[in-house]
Amino acid sequence: MNQGKDLPQEPGGAEFSRDAGWLKLDEPMYRRTFLKSLGVLGGSSLSLGTGRAEDRAAGAHSVGVLVDTTRCLGCRSCEIACAKANGLPKPEFDAETGYDSRRPTTETQWTAVNRYETDAGKFFVKRQCMHCSQPACVAACPTEAMYKTGEGPVIWRGDKCMGCRYCMVSCPFDIPKFEFGKAVPEIRKCVLCYERLQKGEQPACVQSCPGKALLFGFRNDLLETAKQRIYTDPGKYHHHVYGEYEAGGTGWIYISAVPFEKLGFRTDLGTAAYPEYTKQFLYSVPVVLLLWPAMLLALNKATEKEKD
Amino acid sequence: MASAPAAVKADAGETVALAGKPAQKWLTPFNIISVPVILLGVVLIAIRFTRGLGSVTNLSQDFPWGLWIGFDVNAGVAFAGGAYVLTFMVYIVRVQKYQGLVRATVLNGFLAYAFYACALLLDLGRPWNAVNPIIGNSFGVHSILFLVAWHFLLYMLAELVEFSPAIAEWLGWRRLRKILHGMTLGAVVFGITLSTLHQAGLGALFLMAKGKIHPLWYTEYIPILYFVSSIFAGLSMVIFEGTVSQRVFHNLIDPMDRTSYHRVMHGLARICAGAMFFYLFLQALLFIHEQRWQYMDSPMGLWYLTELIGFVLIPCLFFMHGLKKKSLLSIRIGSVLAMVGIVLNRLNVSIVAYKWYSPERYIPSWMEIEITLAIIFMEIWIFRWIVRRMPVFGKPPQWAVEQDSRERALNFD
Ligand code: SF4
Ligand code: SF4
């Protein structure tokens, strides 16, 4: 465990101990919600409409990560830890020029750190799936392969996915990646180390971060911490928590010294959850299914000529 | 595209025996072109399934959907919209003059859907799991794509029922024909309802791509635009097909129908012009409501104007001119331009305006185009095979006509 000695300490004492693990926060509660969602997982084929992602995500106990971009050193430990934990190839990186161009996440690299030059200095930003509270990818998926677990991580289930790539079209952050070069392709993206979480461990990237730039915990607590950092050092931070409301709220939230558009974030996403955009249409479907036949049959009757 | 008889034009000269086994020349220009295209398509499809989608397509992480979705599925389904409009005219509001077109249009619609379903399966990365949302293994009920897929399947069933009396007539199964014919109205009502939903639903697919589609093409009303444009897309296709069929299948077409042909084409052109006018009106409302003038001085703005003026307004004017001057030529030009406009619109939404900000662009590979052509040619082959055998263009046999006269719900007098 790399404990950075002279890194900024948490003001206000709301520090989460990374070594102790986040489970200590509220272990019984976590266990309970976890068991419940295991039930949801198993019975998902029966639960039909009742298993809607937003209903589950409304639970306060979904987990996430707070990224403090002012603390990120650009060391890329998280990239390497991610590759190791998920059996991915070690990300390619040229020590000299690696940061000169943008590196997107790919099907073999689920998280990527990029450097942004701003008036206020250089900043590094780690990117991965945002684990949205009401994910567009889940609402898009016709097979429930993309799945928002009760705990928060958005996972992909290969036995269901039919490879339509509608999740890729819908995700506002362009995160799901598809293996175009394989006969049996998969959709690949960060799953917030769901298996590690089930064993009570932290996500690999969080555990590896020497700069304490990443903080894992319940989303509600992370929001508190994020705001607390901003309030206690208002000169240092831009007054906005990215992901609190963006696209309906995301599991990963970010704070920064500069406005987020300078760090390559999309700031035009709005605060509505993406599934909202299709709701109107979905609600009108049963109406049309009921009204149209009645209307058409009435028209057919009305135009019938009387028999002599 | 549901342009079934389009390329059959070439073998207009072949001799067709009206009943029974048609005698035909094999070395027609259409066959000479289509057979190698289909064979090559089969080879490429085999490569696609062994080496992955990337081996034949130019799709990428930035452009997960390409020609097969944008053109085959999106534009193709719009062109197949003629079936629901015509069945509405004939079976619901009983406008008898269009009856002669119904069977060919429904057959075309059905084949179009069947082949686009194949195109969709080619496009799926893991097609073996496509049964999941169908057998209820995993119902993604909140997914638009799930709804569209289901409506697609059910609609194919409805069209098959609508067409089935022709099959029964061909085989001479009188009892079965009676039963099948009795189901027509039900199938038509169901079919129109499903069509409304999935034509709109194809547009609704793009609702969650908010922020990724240029604001000139992205609007929350995109499902309504898709639905309204499917009316004139489908009818333009019927006009176009009618024109081609008149030449290619002239031996098969009932002479009575040929005389009323002009009347029918004018009627269709009138509906087209009306629907296009309404569509332009909706676009004008959106233009104001979404303050679209601010984008006009960009390349995208010009492209948008080209689509709307060049390929909606101008064909609409061609239709109106054709109606006024009784010019079939104007109407035909109008229908072709309108079809180009639909292709442009669907490709614009799904490809051109999609991630317009990205430096990377998607341009389909020749293999994607090749496979699309192969699919269209296969469809035409089957269409031709069927119309030469079953009463599609001509009148049904006498016994069938007598059967129908006892069916009240579908009668005209
Ligand atoms: S970022 Fe994209 S892939 Fe990740 S949960 Fe949100 S919508 Fe899904
Ligand atoms: S590609 Fe797979 S995970 Fe993505 S929407 Fe389609 S079925 Fe769902």
XYZ file of C-alpha atoms and ligand atoms in Angstrom:
737
model
C 0.000 0.000 0.000
C 1.485 3.304 -1.034
C 0.763 5.881 1.610
C 1.872 9.212 0.196
C 3.394 10.939 3.214
C 3.414 14.553 2.185
C 0.196 14.525 0.269
C -2.535 16.888 1.399
C -4.447 15.449 4.306
C -8.190 15.525 4.454
C -9.399 18.728 6.086
C -12.163 18.371 8.611
C -11.411 14.808 9.598
C -13.879 13.135 7.273
C -11.110 10.918 5.984
C -11.892 7.445 4.825
C -9.192 4.990 5.631
C -8.261 3.320 2.412
C -6.532 0.446 4.119
C -9.329 -0.288 6.493
C -11.642 -0.610 3.554
C -14.845 1.156 2.933
C -16.931 -1.705 4.288
C -16.370 -0.455 7.827
C -18.513 2.526 6.968
C -21.718 0.645 7.293
C -21.055 -2.996 6.998
C -24.404 -4.496 7.992
C -26.246 -2.141 5.711
C -23.996 -3.035 2.826
C -24.405 -6.733 3.420
C -28.153 -6.408 3.504
C -28.442 -4.397 0.308
C -25.981 -6.701 -1.302
C -27.906 -9.841 -0.464
C -31.086 -8.209 -1.632
C -29.590 -7.318 -4.942
C -28.255 -10.812 -5.343
C -31.897 -11.792 -5.277
C -32.582 -9.201 -7.929
C -29.803 -10.632 -10.043
C -31.158 -14.138 -9.812
C -34.744 -13.221 -10.352
C -34.204 -10.591 -12.979
C -35.950 -12.569 -15.652
C -39.052 -12.670 -13.522
C -39.009 -9.152 -12.250
C -39.649 -7.594 -15.681
C -40.629 -3.964 -15.275
C -40.157 -3.880 -11.544
C -36.403 -4.182 -11.825
C -35.966 -0.813 -13.446
C -32.545 0.599 -12.892
C -33.726 3.919 -11.577
C -35.812 2.340 -8.844
C -32.845 0.436 -7.582
C -30.430 3.289 -8.016
C -32.713 5.476 -5.978
C -31.429 3.537 -2.985
C -28.957 5.643 -1.085
C -26.486 2.835 -0.794
C -24.964 2.756 -4.177
C -21.232 3.096 -4.235
C -18.997 5.287 -6.310
C -15.647 7.007 -6.462
C -14.692 10.626 -5.910
C -11.887 11.831 -8.165
C -10.031 14.883 -6.949
C -8.228 16.000 -10.081
C -6.119 18.464 -8.069
C -4.456 15.483 -6.410
C -3.833 13.308 -9.431
C -0.100 12.925 -10.128
C -0.483 11.350 -13.540
C 1.455 8.295 -12.384
C -0.953 5.907 -14.126
C -0.843 3.381 -11.286
C -4.594 3.017 -11.672
C -4.264 2.059 -15.342
C -1.825 -0.676 -14.502
C -3.779 -1.934 -11.515
C -6.922 -2.028 -13.639
C -5.215 -4.054 -16.348
C -3.894 -6.506 -13.767
C -7.172 -6.903 -11.908
C -9.166 -7.465 -15.082
C -6.696 -9.583 -17.013
C -6.086 -6.912 -19.654
C -2.808 -6.279 -21.483
C -0.527 -3.724 -19.854
C -1.453 -0.347 -21.390
C 1.046 0.980 -23.860
C 2.589 4.274 -22.875
C 5.604 6.209 -24.028
C 7.175 7.882 -21.015
C 8.348 10.792 -23.173
C 5.388 11.552 -25.364
C 2.598 9.492 -23.823
C 0.743 12.491 -22.504
C 1.023 14.571 -25.660
C -2.009 13.067 -27.303
C -5.428 12.032 -25.986
C -5.769 8.389 -25.081
C -9.347 7.188 -25.020
C -10.466 4.134 -23.113
C -10.522 1.075 -25.348
C -11.748 -2.497 -25.286
C -8.436 -3.539 -23.726
C -7.889 -0.515 -21.538
C -10.839 0.351 -19.381
C -9.381 3.419 -17.755
C -7.099 6.080 -19.172
C -5.370 9.095 -17.661
C -4.933 12.180 -19.819
C -3.141 15.462 -19.300
C -4.825 18.812 -19.830
C -2.939 22.092 -20.023
C -4.924 25.020 -18.642
C -4.193 28.603 -17.584
C -4.067 27.353 -14.008
C -1.537 24.642 -14.802
C -1.446 21.052 -15.902
C -4.005 18.578 -14.660
C -4.403 14.867 -15.058
C -7.814 13.291 -15.415
C -8.616 9.620 -15.098
C -11.549 8.406 -17.092
C -13.609 5.218 -17.112
C -17.266 4.239 -17.013
C -19.108 6.731 -14.830
C -21.473 4.113 -13.406
C -24.404 6.436 -13.876
C -27.233 6.390 -11.368
C -29.723 5.917 -14.193
C -27.529 4.622 -16.996
C -28.429 5.218 -20.622
C -26.705 1.974 -21.557
C -28.973 -0.047 -19.285
C -32.123 1.633 -20.558
C -30.947 1.033 -24.117
C -30.093 -2.631 -23.741
C -32.837 -4.853 -25.177
C -31.521 -7.941 -23.407
C -30.738 -6.616 -19.933
C -27.114 -7.535 -20.534
C -26.088 -4.100 -19.317
C -27.166 -4.170 -15.745
C -27.123 -1.707 -12.887
C -26.425 -3.736 -9.784
C -28.043 -2.810 -6.515
C -24.667 -1.763 -5.153
C -24.017 0.691 -7.955
C -21.625 -0.864 -10.471
C -22.955 -1.180 -14.011
C -21.926 -4.589 -15.311
C -22.197 -6.493 -18.584
C -23.505 -10.039 -18.857
C -22.248 -11.974 -21.839
C -24.868 -14.704 -21.734
C -27.516 -12.114 -22.548
C -25.864 -9.575 -24.853
C -26.721 -9.844 -28.537
C -24.131 -7.326 -29.650
C -26.497 -4.689 -31.034
C -24.266 -1.865 -29.763
C -27.225 0.302 -28.847
C -25.510 0.833 -25.484
C -22.592 2.450 -27.333
C -24.901 4.739 -29.263
C -26.705 5.776 -26.084
C -23.940 6.237 -23.511
C -23.353 9.978 -23.134
C -19.736 9.322 -22.170
C -18.967 6.927 -25.059
C -17.759 4.257 -22.702
C -18.859 0.784 -23.881
C -16.389 -0.623 -26.392
C -16.978 -3.474 -28.817
C -14.530 -6.071 -30.072
C -14.902 -5.521 -33.808
C -12.085 -7.916 -34.566
C -13.542 -11.020 -32.954
C -15.979 -13.669 -34.115
C -17.357 -13.820 -30.573
C -17.128 -10.177 -29.585
C -17.828 -8.712 -26.189
C -18.850 -5.319 -24.934
C -16.045 -4.208 -22.667
C -15.833 -1.462 -20.113
C -15.004 -0.759 -16.479
C -17.293 -2.730 -14.160
C -16.081 -1.035 -10.982
C -14.349 -4.273 -10.018
C -17.679 -5.791 -9.148
C -16.126 -9.113 -8.177
C -13.635 -7.452 -5.864
C -16.430 -5.491 -4.231
C -18.284 -8.708 -3.543
C -15.211 -9.951 -1.692
C -15.205 -6.755 0.343
C -12.256 -5.251 -1.483
C -11.941 -1.815 -3.034
C -11.720 -1.278 -6.772
C -8.168 -1.998 -7.923
C -7.572 1.540 -9.217
C -8.608 3.162 -5.942
C -6.401 0.861 -3.960
C -3.413 1.572 -6.164
C -3.651 5.367 -6.159
C -0.642 6.822 -4.298
C -1.917 10.384 -4.464
C -5.243 9.766 -2.735
C -6.878 11.259 -5.772
C -9.416 8.454 -5.744
C -11.784 7.862 -2.883
C -14.193 4.947 -2.791
C -17.399 4.935 -0.743
C -21.121 5.389 -0.776
C -22.108 8.005 -3.270
C -23.926 10.124 -0.691
C -20.867 10.284 1.544
C -18.624 11.059 -1.399
C -20.805 14.022 -2.329
C -20.473 15.309 1.236
C -16.724 14.925 1.128
C -16.486 16.597 -2.258
C -18.443 19.610 -1.096
C -16.567 19.773 2.141
C -13.273 19.968 0.284
C -14.617 22.751 -1.893
C -16.025 24.707 1.048
C -12.930 24.393 3.194
C -10.658 25.515 0.374
C -12.796 27.661 -1.903
C -9.771 29.268 -3.539
C -8.413 25.965 -4.689
C -11.497 24.452 -6.250
C -13.924 25.296 -9.008
C -17.300 25.298 -7.299
C -18.923 22.373 -8.959
C -19.100 18.652 -8.380
C -19.175 17.013 -11.792
C -21.469 14.033 -11.742
C -23.718 15.185 -8.926
C -26.416 16.054 -11.422
C -24.865 15.518 -14.861
C -26.936 13.106 -16.949
C -29.057 12.408 -13.900
C -26.100 11.814 -11.592
C -23.143 9.472 -11.891
C -21.449 7.071 -9.518
C -18.042 8.547 -10.252
C -17.899 12.208 -9.311
C -15.131 14.715 -9.967
C -13.856 17.926 -8.403
C -11.332 20.191 -10.014
C -9.459 23.471 -9.837
C -10.712 24.662 -13.191
C -14.061 24.563 -14.999
C -14.705 21.089 -16.274
C -14.861 21.893 -19.974
C -11.160 22.729 -19.695
C -10.530 19.153 -18.638
C -12.318 17.666 -21.606
C -15.593 16.955 -19.809
C -18.859 17.314 -21.628
C -20.686 20.098 -19.832
C -23.657 20.134 -22.214
C -25.246 16.922 -21.032
C -27.942 18.479 -18.905
C -29.234 17.148 -15.629
C -31.999 14.884 -16.884
C -31.248 11.186 -16.654
C -30.850 9.816 -20.158
C -33.622 7.231 -19.896
C -35.998 10.185 -19.430
C -35.584 11.049 -23.089
C -37.302 7.880 -24.175
C -39.965 7.819 -21.495
C -42.494 9.843 -23.393
C -42.288 7.476 -26.312
C -42.439 4.393 -24.134
C -45.505 5.694 -22.343
C -47.284 6.432 -25.590
C -46.841 2.859 -26.825
C -49.655 1.258 -24.794
C -51.891 4.214 -25.609
C -51.392 3.708 -29.341
C -51.808 -0.044 -28.931
C -55.217 0.507 -27.350
C -56.533 3.499 -29.271
C -55.442 2.724 -32.819
C -57.298 -0.589 -33.227
C -60.470 0.900 -31.762
C -60.240 3.871 -34.096
C -59.413 1.795 -37.157
C -62.275 -0.614 -36.561
C -64.662 2.286 -36.038
C -63.517 3.827 -39.324
C -63.987 0.509 -41.046
C -67.530 0.248 -39.684
C -68.329 3.850 -40.528
C -67.411 3.433 -44.165
C -69.435 0.256 -44.587
C -72.267 0.609 -47.058
C -75.707 -0.533 -46.009
C -76.862 -3.813 -47.513
C -80.189 -3.714 -49.275
C -34.504 -0.742 -50.087
C -37.706 -2.374 -51.060
C -37.098 -1.655 -54.672
C -37.955 -5.149 -55.680
C -38.817 -4.784 -59.326
C -36.373 -1.940 -59.815
C -33.559 -3.917 -61.267
C -35.837 -6.458 -62.874
C -36.421 -3.791 -65.447
C -33.531 -5.264 -67.321
C -35.220 -8.493 -68.175
C -38.377 -6.883 -69.445
C -37.978 -8.756 -72.653
C -38.173 -12.246 -71.277
C -41.113 -14.409 -72.097
C -43.360 -15.187 -69.226
C -45.995 -17.847 -69.381
C -48.977 -16.616 -67.429
C -49.887 -19.719 -65.515
C -47.894 -22.672 -64.330
C -44.162 -22.943 -64.769
C -42.840 -19.822 -66.390
C -40.529 -20.383 -69.290
C -37.647 -17.972 -69.042
C -34.339 -17.013 -70.462
C -31.577 -17.270 -67.927
C -28.973 -14.960 -69.374
C -30.758 -11.694 -68.742
C -28.733 -8.632 -67.765
C -30.338 -8.678 -64.315
C -29.276 -12.246 -63.679
C -25.787 -11.632 -65.019
C -25.318 -8.819 -62.529
C -27.199 -10.173 -59.538
C -25.865 -13.713 -59.390
C -22.184 -12.803 -58.905
C -23.152 -10.061 -56.460
C -25.145 -12.535 -54.382
C -22.368 -15.155 -54.481
C -19.750 -12.633 -53.438
C -22.096 -11.444 -50.699
C -22.342 -14.977 -49.321
C -18.540 -15.239 -49.193
C -18.236 -11.903 -47.399
C -20.918 -12.907 -44.924
C -18.932 -16.040 -44.149
C -15.847 -13.892 -43.527
C -17.863 -11.575 -41.312
C -18.917 -14.484 -39.092
C -15.463 -16.011 -38.784
C -13.340 -12.885 -38.428
C -15.706 -10.436 -36.744
C -17.553 -7.356 -37.877
C -14.384 -5.333 -38.265
C -13.174 -7.583 -41.071
C -15.830 -6.416 -43.540
C -17.154 -3.145 -42.095
C -15.607 0.219 -41.352
C -17.400 0.457 -38.025
C -15.420 1.753 -35.086
C -15.765 2.538 -31.403
C -16.866 6.032 -32.397
C -19.323 4.849 -35.031
C -20.909 1.652 -33.766
C -23.746 1.815 -36.309
C -23.174 2.171 -40.012
C -24.726 1.476 -43.372
C -26.576 -1.685 -42.369
C -28.502 0.108 -39.654
C -28.688 3.541 -41.275
C -29.642 2.404 -44.750
C -30.871 -1.211 -44.745
C -32.907 -0.932 -41.599
C -33.703 2.758 -41.190
C -34.394 3.727 -44.799
C -35.588 0.275 -45.848
C -38.311 0.151 -43.240
C -39.506 3.615 -44.235
C -39.788 2.451 -47.852
C -41.790 -0.562 -46.750
C -44.278 1.861 -45.185
C -46.409 1.763 -48.335
C -48.018 -1.449 -47.107
C -49.624 0.025 -44.033
C -50.769 3.173 -45.848
C -52.363 1.181 -48.683
C -54.027 -1.372 -46.429
C -55.427 1.576 -44.511
C -56.826 3.108 -47.674
C -58.261 -0.131 -48.990
C -59.433 -2.105 -45.980
C -60.158 0.592 -43.417
C -61.614 3.486 -45.401
C -62.499 1.330 -48.431
C -61.028 3.304 -51.289
C -61.424 0.636 -53.907
C -59.195 2.045 -56.587
C -56.024 1.129 -54.716
C -56.984 -2.487 -54.299
C -55.001 -3.642 -57.308
C -51.790 -2.455 -55.659
C -52.297 -3.955 -52.247
C -50.960 -7.440 -52.810
C -47.761 -6.419 -54.542
C -47.124 -3.758 -51.904
C -47.783 -6.060 -48.975
C -45.596 -8.743 -50.522
C -42.856 -6.212 -51.015
C -43.240 -4.962 -47.485
C -43.071 -8.461 -46.091
C -39.986 -9.393 -48.086
C -38.343 -6.113 -47.211
C -38.850 -6.778 -43.532
C -37.682 -10.353 -43.810
C -34.466 -9.267 -45.478
C -33.829 -6.361 -43.158
C -34.242 -8.728 -40.281
C -31.397 -10.684 -41.924
C -29.345 -7.509 -42.314
C -29.918 -6.829 -38.655
C -28.762 -10.303 -37.721
C -25.584 -9.737 -39.738
C -25.023 -6.548 -37.831
C -25.482 -8.117 -34.406
C -22.204 -9.018 -32.776
C -23.702 -11.941 -30.895
C -26.700 -12.956 -32.992
C -27.137 -16.295 -31.205
C -28.343 -14.292 -28.231
C -30.989 -12.537 -30.306
C -33.463 -15.117 -29.072
C -33.063 -13.804 -25.527
C -35.385 -10.827 -25.842
C -37.809 -12.915 -27.914
C -38.291 -16.012 -25.801
C -38.471 -13.887 -22.687
C -35.133 -14.911 -21.338
C -34.309 -11.270 -20.809
C -36.990 -8.756 -21.435
C -35.394 -5.328 -21.685
C -38.858 -3.787 -21.644
C -37.522 -0.304 -21.079
C -35.474 -0.500 -24.275
C -36.752 1.123 -27.452
C -34.813 -1.403 -29.471
C -36.603 -4.187 -27.660
C -39.966 -2.699 -28.626
C -38.922 -2.086 -32.194
C -37.699 -5.665 -32.545
C -40.937 -7.071 -31.224
C -43.112 -4.836 -33.378
C -40.976 -5.803 -36.313
C -41.595 -9.495 -35.752
C -45.297 -9.161 -35.090
C -45.729 -6.923 -38.097
C -44.078 -9.499 -40.333
C -46.639 -11.972 -39.081
C -49.478 -9.549 -39.810
C -48.197 -8.967 -43.344
C -47.857 -12.682 -43.904
C -51.505 -13.137 -42.921
C -52.498 -10.261 -45.205
C -50.711 -11.884 -48.110
C -51.575 -15.496 -47.315
C -54.820 -15.662 -49.355
C -52.671 -15.280 -52.472
C -50.650 -18.330 -51.451
C -53.815 -20.311 -50.809
C -55.189 -19.270 -54.210
C -52.003 -20.414 -55.880
C -52.216 -23.788 -54.194
C -55.971 -24.006 -54.682
C -56.739 -24.453 -51.000
C -60.272 -23.065 -50.868
C -61.196 -23.799 -47.272
C -57.942 -22.426 -45.912
C -58.183 -19.364 -48.084
C -61.558 -18.588 -46.621
C -60.185 -18.729 -43.100
C -57.102 -16.705 -43.981
C -59.124 -14.118 -45.837
C -61.380 -13.779 -42.822
C -58.348 -12.801 -40.783
C -57.401 -9.970 -43.117
C -59.145 -7.137 -41.339
C -57.710 -8.168 -38.001
C -54.229 -8.394 -39.487
C -54.629 -5.017 -41.167
C -55.733 -3.276 -37.968
C -52.942 -4.904 -36.009
C -50.450 -4.165 -38.792
C -51.255 -0.470 -39.031
C -50.984 -0.100 -35.267
C -47.631 -1.862 -35.181
C -46.378 0.126 -38.153
C -47.196 3.411 -36.496
C -45.226 2.294 -33.489
C -42.146 0.885 -35.116
C -41.817 3.562 -37.786
C -41.824 6.091 -34.963
C -39.782 3.737 -32.803
C -36.900 3.673 -35.272
C -36.669 7.411 -34.780
C -37.029 7.041 -31.030
C -33.910 4.841 -31.063
C -31.885 7.987 -31.477
C -33.474 9.890 -28.599
C -30.778 8.767 -26.206
C -28.048 9.905 -28.568
C -28.783 13.419 -27.364
C -25.686 15.537 -27.614
C -24.211 13.197 -30.223
C -26.516 14.121 -33.095
C -26.348 17.588 -34.576
C -29.211 19.727 -33.211
C -30.593 20.210 -36.715
C -31.433 16.507 -36.779
C -31.852 15.754 -33.116
C -35.208 16.717 -31.697
C -37.499 15.129 -29.174
C -40.057 14.942 -31.996
C -37.906 12.677 -34.096
C -40.378 9.751 -33.737
C -43.156 11.884 -35.242
C -40.927 13.015 -38.091
C -39.999 9.410 -38.804
C -43.626 8.351 -38.807
C -44.886 11.143 -41.074
C -42.010 10.727 -43.499
C -42.640 6.982 -43.693
C -46.020 7.781 -45.290
C -44.543 9.534 -48.293
C -41.476 7.304 -48.326
C -43.676 4.230 -48.625
C -45.998 5.734 -51.223
C -43.146 7.110 -53.327
C -41.795 3.593 -53.363
C -45.212 2.277 -54.461
C -45.306 4.807 -57.310
C -41.792 3.904 -58.334
C -42.437 0.178 -58.119
C -45.686 0.564 -59.999
C -43.801 2.280 -62.790
C -41.205 -0.441 -63.016
C -43.685 -3.294 -62.670
C -45.774 -1.858 -65.490
C -42.834 -2.441 -67.773
C -41.371 -5.604 -66.369
C -44.425 -7.595 -65.438
C -46.790 -6.144 -68.040
C -47.946 -9.623 -69.049
C -49.005 -10.317 -65.505
C -50.805 -7.083 -64.847
C -54.563 -7.050 -65.191
C -55.537 -4.919 -68.232
C -58.376 -3.350 -66.271
C -55.889 -2.052 -63.788
C -53.723 -0.625 -66.488
C -56.474 1.725 -67.599
C -57.171 2.935 -64.083
C -53.441 3.203 -63.532
C -53.263 6.958 -63.982
C -56.082 7.552 -61.571
C -54.337 5.459 -58.953
C -50.976 7.174 -59.412
C -52.593 10.571 -59.104
C -54.290 9.504 -55.910
C -51.012 8.319 -54.431
C -49.224 11.486 -55.516
C -51.904 13.529 -53.790
C -51.425 11.700 -50.483
C -47.651 12.011 -50.857
C -47.830 15.724 -51.459
C -50.155 16.132 -48.486
C -47.887 14.157 -46.161
C -44.822 16.059 -47.385
C -46.554 19.331 -46.847
C -47.391 18.306 -43.308
C -43.800 17.136 -42.794
C -42.439 20.475 -43.986
C -44.866 22.235 -41.696
C -43.561 20.220 -38.736
C -39.992 21.006 -39.755
C -40.874 24.700 -39.948
C -42.341 24.587 -36.450
C -39.182 22.905 -35.193
C -37.078 25.465 -37.000
C -38.704 28.209 -34.976
C -39.173 26.309 -31.751
C -35.562 25.140 -31.575
C -34.136 28.353 -33.041
C -32.426 26.476 -35.790
C -31.477 29.555 -37.774
C -28.368 29.895 -35.631
C -26.847 26.857 -37.379
C -27.659 27.962 -40.901
C -24.322 29.477 -41.837
C -22.398 26.264 -41.196
C -21.809 23.371 -43.598
C -24.284 21.314 -41.564
C -26.857 24.066 -41.987
C -26.442 24.017 -45.753
C -26.678 20.263 -45.797
C -29.881 20.469 -43.772
C -31.370 22.942 -46.233
C -30.318 20.735 -49.131
C -32.160 17.824 -47.603
C -35.318 19.743 -46.834
C -35.574 21.971 -49.881
C -33.939 19.829 -52.508
C -35.433 16.505 -51.490
C -38.680 17.294 -49.707
C -39.970 20.617 -50.966
C -38.967 20.133 -54.603
C -40.391 16.604 -54.931
C -43.521 17.907 -53.244
C -43.740 20.575 -55.948
C -43.159 17.928 -58.621
C -46.085 15.965 -57.244
C -48.300 19.046 -57.232
C -47.259 20.001 -60.732
C -47.917 16.448 -61.890
C -51.385 16.532 -60.373
C -52.258 19.846 -61.952
C -50.866 19.081 -65.398
C -51.864 15.396 -65.245
C -48.244 14.536 -65.909
C -47.192 11.086 -64.856
C -43.592 11.985 -65.590
C -43.596 14.757 -62.982
C -45.046 12.374 -60.446
C -42.386 9.786 -61.194
C -39.589 12.318 -60.873
C -41.152 13.477 -57.631
C -41.221 9.949 -56.259
C -37.564 9.314 -57.079
C -36.470 12.606 -55.523
C -38.569 11.923 -52.447
C -36.931 8.525 -52.067
C -33.482 10.061 -52.316
C -34.613 12.514 -49.646
C -35.594 9.700 -47.308
C -32.257 7.964 -47.787
C -30.493 11.256 -47.076
C -32.567 11.917 -43.997
C -32.058 8.482 -42.468
C -28.334 8.498 -43.223
C -28.036 12.028 -41.892
C -29.601 11.117 -38.576
C -27.697 7.879 -38.134
C -24.324 8.657 -39.726
C -23.668 12.163 -41.059
C -25.004 14.214 -38.152
C -23.948 11.540 -35.671
C -20.836 12.805 -33.897
C -20.524 15.581 -36.412
C -17.904 17.077 -34.091
C -15.618 14.069 -34.329
C -12.549 14.353 -36.554
C -13.023 10.701 -37.426
C -15.695 9.955 -40.054
C -17.404 6.738 -40.943
C -17.517 5.845 -44.613
C -18.921 2.409 -45.428
C -16.491 -0.118 -46.861
C -17.145 -1.566 -50.312
C -17.948 -4.842 -48.599
C -20.752 -3.282 -46.560
C -22.209 -1.902 -49.777
C -21.690 -5.225 -51.538
C -23.555 -7.141 -48.868
C -26.371 -4.593 -48.915
C -26.697 -5.039 -52.682
C -26.623 -8.809 -52.314
C -29.490 -8.619 -49.839
C -31.550 -6.401 -52.137
C -30.924 -8.696 -55.105
C -31.909 -11.781 -53.132
C -35.113 -10.029 -52.212
C -35.845 -9.207 -55.843
C -35.243 -12.830 -56.831
C -37.799 -14.030 -54.351
C -40.244 -11.290 -55.295
C -39.960 -12.297 -58.936
C -40.347 -15.966 -58.119
C -43.552 -15.262 -56.223
C -45.249 -12.819 -58.598
C -44.768 -15.197 -61.494
C -46.680 -17.888 -59.667
C -49.197 -16.315 -57.360
C -52.009 -13.885 -58.199
C -50.225 -10.732 -57.065
C -50.698 -8.286 -59.908
C -53.638 -9.962 -61.609
C -57.116 -10.799 -60.404
C -57.576 -13.713 -57.995
C -59.315 -16.801 -59.397
C -63.073 -16.670 -59.791
C -63.775 -18.943 -56.826
C -61.860 -16.603 -54.566
C -63.786 -13.585 -55.788
C -67.039 -15.369 -55.028
C -65.808 -16.229 -51.568
C -65.032 -12.592 -50.889
C -68.398 -11.253 -51.911
C -69.805 -12.861 -48.793
C -67.324 -11.090 -46.526
C -68.992 -7.920 -45.286
C -66.321 -6.207 -43.270
C -63.991 -5.974 -46.248
C -66.541 -5.199 -48.922
C -66.816 -2.045 -50.920
C -70.476 -2.275 -51.852
S -20.964 5.960 -18.370
Fe -21.993 4.996 -20.105
S -21.496 2.840 -19.892
Fe -21.050 3.785 -17.903
S -22.989 3.550 -16.746
Fe -23.081 5.560 -17.732
S -24.193 5.146 -19.632
Fe -23.473 3.177 -18.900
S -24.599 -4.568 -27.320
Fe -25.173 -6.028 -25.719
S -25.000 -4.856 -23.828
Fe -25.026 -3.357 -25.485
S -27.202 -2.796 -25.713
Fe -26.837 -4.462 -27.163
S -27.400 -6.317 -26.060
Fe -27.138 -4.706 -24.512
